[in-house]
Short mmCIF file of C-alpha atoms in Angstrom, two decimals:
data_model
loop_
_atom_site.label_atom_id
_atom_site.label_comp_id
_atom_site.label_asym_id
_atom_site.label_seq_id
_atom_site.Cartn_x
_atom_site.Cartn_y
_atom_site.Cartn_z
CA ASP I 1 7.69 -32.56 13.49
CA THR I 2 5.49 -31.14 10.75
CA ALA I 3 2.13 -32.91 10.58
CA VAL I 4 1.12 -31.88 7.05
CA SER I 5 3.85 -30.51 4.81
CA GLN I 6 3.74 -29.07 1.31
CA THR I 7 6.43 -28.26 -1.22
CA PRO I 8 7.15 -25.84 -2.61
CA LYS I 9 5.91 -23.00 -0.42
CA TYR I 10 6.09 -20.51 -3.30
CA LEU I 11 5.81 -21.21 -7.00
CA VAL I 12 6.15 -18.55 -9.69
CA THR I 13 5.83 -19.71 -13.27
CA GLN I 14 4.82 -18.73 -16.77
CA MET I 15 1.48 -19.38 -18.45
CA GLY I 16 1.42 -22.68 -20.30
CA ASN I 17 3.92 -24.44 -18.03
CA ASP I 18 3.26 -27.67 -16.14
CA LYS I 19 3.95 -27.79 -12.39
CA SER I 20 3.47 -30.11 -9.42
CA ILE I 21 2.82 -29.52 -5.74
CA LYS I 22 3.62 -32.25 -3.22
CA CYS I 23 1.90 -32.99 0.06
CA GLU I 24 2.84 -35.41 2.83
CA GLN I 25 1.21 -36.14 6.17
CA ASN I 26 2.76 -38.07 9.06
CA LEU I 27 -0.41 -38.32 11.12
CA GLY I 28 -1.44 -41.76 9.89
CA HIS I 29 -4.66 -40.34 8.48
CA ASP I 30 -6.66 -42.17 5.82
CA THR I 31 -8.15 -39.18 4.02
CA MET I 32 -6.41 -36.33 2.24
CA TYR I 33 -7.74 -33.24 0.46
CA TRP I 34 -6.75 -30.39 -1.83
CA TYR I 35 -8.33 -26.95 -1.40
CA LYS I 36 -7.93 -23.75 -3.39
CA GLN I 37 -8.01 -20.33 -1.71
CA ASP I 38 -8.60 -17.38 -4.01
CA SER I 39 -7.46 -13.78 -3.57
CA LYS I 40 -10.57 -13.00 -1.49
CA LYS I 41 -9.66 -15.79 0.94
CA PHE I 42 -12.54 -18.00 -0.23
CA LEU I 43 -11.74 -21.72 0.21
CA LYS I 44 -13.13 -24.45 -2.00
CA ILE I 45 -12.43 -28.16 -2.07
CA MET I 46 -10.91 -29.61 -5.22
CA PHE I 47 -10.23 -33.28 -4.50
CA SER I 48 -10.35 -35.86 -1.75
CA TYR I 49 -8.64 -39.24 -1.51
CA ASN I 50 -9.27 -42.04 0.96
CA ASN I 51 -6.61 -44.74 1.17
CA LYS I 52 -5.28 -43.77 -2.26
CA GLU I 53 -8.73 -43.86 -3.84
CA LEU I 54 -10.33 -40.75 -5.34
CA ILE I 55 -13.50 -39.91 -3.41
CA ILE I 56 -14.35 -36.32 -4.27
CA ASN I 57 -13.68 -34.61 -7.56
CA GLU I 58 -15.32 -31.21 -7.67
CA THR I 59 -15.81 -29.31 -10.91
CA VAL I 60 -12.13 -28.79 -11.48
CA PRO I 61 -10.63 -28.46 -15.00
CA ASN I 62 -9.00 -31.61 -16.39
CA ARG I 63 -5.68 -29.76 -16.33
CA PHE I 64 -5.58 -30.56 -12.60
CA SER I 65 -4.68 -34.15 -11.81
CA PRO I 66 -4.16 -35.46 -8.28
CA LYS I 67 -2.05 -38.51 -7.60
CA SER I 68 -1.76 -40.51 -4.40
CA PRO I 69 1.17 -42.96 -4.44
CA ASP I 70 0.35 -44.04 -0.87
CA LYS I 71 -2.02 -42.88 1.82
CA ALA I 72 0.55 -40.49 3.30
CA HIS I 73 1.05 -38.56 0.07
CA LEU I 74 -1.24 -36.61 -2.23
CA ASN I 75 0.34 -34.65 -5.05
CA LEU I 76 -1.28 -32.17 -7.41
CA HIS I 77 -0.11 -31.80 -11.01
CA ILE I 78 -1.29 -28.87 -13.09
CA ASN I 79 -0.92 -28.79 -16.87
CA SER I 80 -0.95 -25.74 -19.11
CA LEU I 81 -1.10 -23.23 -16.28
CA GLU I 82 -3.40 -20.23 -16.73
CA LEU I 83 -3.48 -16.83 -15.07
CA GLY I 84 -6.64 -17.81 -13.18
CA ASP I 85 -4.81 -20.66 -11.49
CA SER I 86 -2.95 -18.14 -9.33
CA ALA I 87 -4.06 -18.88 -5.77
CA VAL I 88 -2.97 -20.55 -2.57
CA TYR I 89 -3.37 -24.32 -2.62
CA PHE I 90 -3.81 -26.13 0.68
CA CYS I 91 -3.44 -29.81 1.39
CA ALA I 92 -5.27 -31.29 4.39
CA SER I 93 -5.78 -34.67 6.03
CA SER I 94 -8.25 -36.21 8.45
CA PRO I 95 -8.44 -39.54 10.25
CA PHE I 96 -11.91 -40.25 8.86
CA ALA I 97 -14.71 -38.54 6.99
CA GLU I 98 -16.40 -35.88 9.13
CA GLY I 99 -13.33 -35.70 11.34
CA ALA I 100 -11.40 -32.52 11.90
CA GLN I 101 -9.02 -31.72 9.07
CA TYR I 102 -5.42 -30.66 9.54
CA PHE I 103 -4.01 -28.26 6.99
CA GLY I 104 -0.59 -27.79 5.49
CA PRO I 105 1.05 -24.34 5.29
CA GLY I 106 -0.11 -23.77 1.70
CA THR I 107 1.60 -23.31 -1.66
CA ARG I 108 1.37 -19.83 -3.12
CA LEU I 109 1.17 -20.18 -6.90
CA LEU I 110 1.60 -17.16 -9.13
CA VAL I 111 1.16 -17.58 -12.87
CA LEU I 112 2.61 -14.77 -14.99
CA GLY M 1 -26.49 -28.32 -1.06
CA ASN M 2 -24.51 -27.27 1.97
CA SER M 3 -23.68 -23.64 2.61
CA VAL M 4 -22.17 -21.53 5.38
CA THR M 5 -22.72 -17.81 5.87
CA GLN M 6 -20.53 -15.69 8.13
CA MET M 7 -20.93 -12.11 9.17
CA GLU M 8 -19.10 -9.80 6.84
CA GLY M 9 -15.90 -8.25 8.01
CA PRO M 10 -13.58 -6.79 8.60
CA VAL M 11 -14.13 -6.63 12.33
CA THR M 12 -11.96 -4.17 14.24
CA LEU M 13 -11.81 -4.27 18.04
CA SER M 14 -9.75 -2.87 20.86
CA GLU M 15 -7.82 -5.23 23.10
CA GLU M 16 -9.97 -6.82 25.84
CA ALA M 17 -13.22 -6.21 23.90
CA PHE M 18 -15.87 -8.91 23.52
CA LEU M 19 -15.91 -10.75 20.20
CA THR M 20 -18.81 -12.34 18.35
CA ILE M 21 -18.57 -13.64 14.81
CA ASN M 22 -21.90 -14.93 13.53
CA CYS M 23 -22.15 -18.13 11.51
CA THR M 24 -25.26 -19.82 10.13
CA TYR M 25 -25.47 -22.89 7.96
CA THR M 26 -27.67 -24.89 5.63
CA ALA M 27 -27.08 -28.63 5.46
CA THR M 28 -28.79 -31.97 5.16
CA GLY M 29 -28.65 -34.34 8.08
CA TYR M 30 -26.50 -33.61 11.10
CA PRO M 31 -23.20 -32.06 10.06
CA SER M 32 -20.17 -31.47 12.22
CA LEU M 33 -19.28 -27.80 12.67
CA PHE M 34 -15.86 -26.20 12.91
CA TRP M 35 -14.09 -22.91 13.38
CA TYR M 36 -10.70 -22.54 11.74
CA VAL M 37 -8.26 -19.65 12.12
CA GLN M 38 -5.71 -18.47 9.57
CA TYR M 39 -2.91 -16.20 10.79
CA PRO M 40 -1.19 -14.00 8.18
CA GLY M 41 0.89 -16.02 5.75
CA GLU M 42 0.01 -19.35 7.36
CA GLY M 43 -2.28 -22.31 6.79
CA LEU M 44 -5.54 -22.99 8.57
CA GLN M 45 -5.58 -24.24 12.14
CA LEU M 46 -8.50 -25.95 13.77
CA LEU M 47 -9.75 -23.69 16.55
CA LEU M 48 -12.71 -25.69 17.85
CA LYS M 49 -15.41 -28.10 16.78
CA ALA M 50 -18.81 -29.52 17.71
CA THR M 51 -20.29 -32.72 16.36
CA LYS M 52 -23.89 -32.67 17.59
CA ALA M 53 -26.63 -30.32 18.66
CA ASP M 54 -26.02 -28.39 21.91
CA ASP M 55 -22.34 -29.34 21.95
CA LYS M 56 -20.05 -26.49 22.94
CA GLY M 57 -16.59 -26.34 21.41
CA SER M 58 -13.95 -24.32 23.22
CA ASN M 59 -10.25 -23.56 22.88
CA LYS M 60 -7.90 -20.68 23.81
CA GLY M 61 -10.78 -18.70 25.32
CA PHE M 62 -12.96 -19.05 22.22
CA GLU M 63 -16.35 -20.78 22.41
CA ALA M 64 -19.12 -21.78 20.01
CA THR M 65 -22.32 -23.73 20.62
CA TYR M 66 -24.01 -25.93 18.00
CA ARG M 67 -27.59 -24.62 17.80
CA LYS M 68 -29.67 -26.86 15.59
CA GLU M 69 -32.88 -24.89 16.10
CA THR M 70 -31.32 -21.72 14.70
CA THR M 71 -28.76 -23.52 12.48
CA SER M 72 -26.02 -21.39 13.99
CA PHE M 73 -22.51 -21.78 15.39
CA HIS M 74 -21.47 -18.30 16.52
CA LEU M 75 -17.90 -17.76 17.71
CA GLU M 76 -17.34 -15.78 20.92
CA LYS M 77 -14.44 -14.66 23.07
CA GLY M 78 -14.75 -12.59 26.21
CA SER M 79 -11.54 -10.58 25.89
CA VAL M 80 -9.59 -10.47 22.65
CA GLN M 81 -5.86 -9.89 22.35
CA VAL M 82 -3.76 -8.36 19.59
CA SER M 83 -2.47 -11.87 18.85
CA ASP M 84 -6.03 -12.94 17.92
CA SER M 85 -5.84 -10.84 14.75
CA ALA M 86 -6.44 -13.32 11.92
CA VAL M 87 -9.04 -14.60 9.48
CA TYR M 88 -11.70 -16.84 11.02
CA PHE M 89 -13.57 -19.45 8.98
CA CYS M 90 -16.72 -21.28 9.94
CA ALA M 91 -17.11 -24.66 8.23
CA LEU M 92 -19.26 -27.77 8.17
CA ALA M 93 -18.71 -31.36 7.12
CA ASN M 94 -21.12 -34.14 6.26
CA ALA M 95 -20.17 -37.79 6.15
CA GLY M 96 -21.55 -40.32 3.76
CA GLY M 97 -22.78 -40.21 0.19
CA THR M 98 -20.71 -38.04 -2.08
CA SER M 99 -19.80 -35.61 0.68
CA TYR M 100 -17.34 -37.86 2.43
CA GLY M 101 -16.38 -35.27 4.98
CA LYS M 102 -15.54 -32.45 2.61
CA LEU M 103 -15.50 -29.09 4.35
CA THR M 104 -17.80 -26.34 3.16
CA PHE M 105 -16.41 -22.99 4.30
CA GLY M 106 -17.92 -19.63 4.99
CA GLN M 107 -16.31 -16.66 3.30
CA GLY M 108 -14.05 -15.86 6.25
CA THR M 109 -14.10 -12.90 8.64
CA ILE M 110 -11.02 -10.73 9.06
CA LEU M 111 -10.46 -9.72 12.69
CA THR M 112 -8.07 -6.92 13.63
CA VAL M 113 -7.40 -6.17 17.28
CA HIS M 114 -5.72 -2.90 18.23
CA PRO M 115 -3.75 -2.33 21.45
#
């Protein structure tokens, strides 16, 4: 039973394309997050949702748009992909703010 | 703003050696502190946590104590194994305001343990 799952695991695409990454958690948590990990392993938060409501929106380009259809799902849509978007994207969830966060396996995005 | 600083890696040890990875932080209020571990090709796993000063988090032989006076949360293990080879991240989270529990990570420390 996977707690936090992401699809796809790998994503290779051309510059200018639009792509989506899906995330689902079966832990009953209220809060979900998207993080980006660059090639040097540095992790930075992008977005956070609490009960389908956007809570945190860091300085992320408008090409990135999160969507939460229900509190168990948080998807990430990226328009007009650029080379610099190549990274590993992690979804995470937590039962409440300040609580421990549980991470998905990551989606490795490569933009050519 | 919040920040976390970890000792630079990579750290290379022989099996059964003692491990310390230093972590210091800057934050407002009283954050919760975490250590996460990332094995090759995998996502992050929570290793241990501490939510208030002088708390000690422990798991799988790893320990870290929340030291408010030195703003530190150093990770230690008495005897490392080859299977401990991974990237270790120190992180903090604040509740309330615009933080709403977002994790601020250190830069990660790569640990390699040789037989």
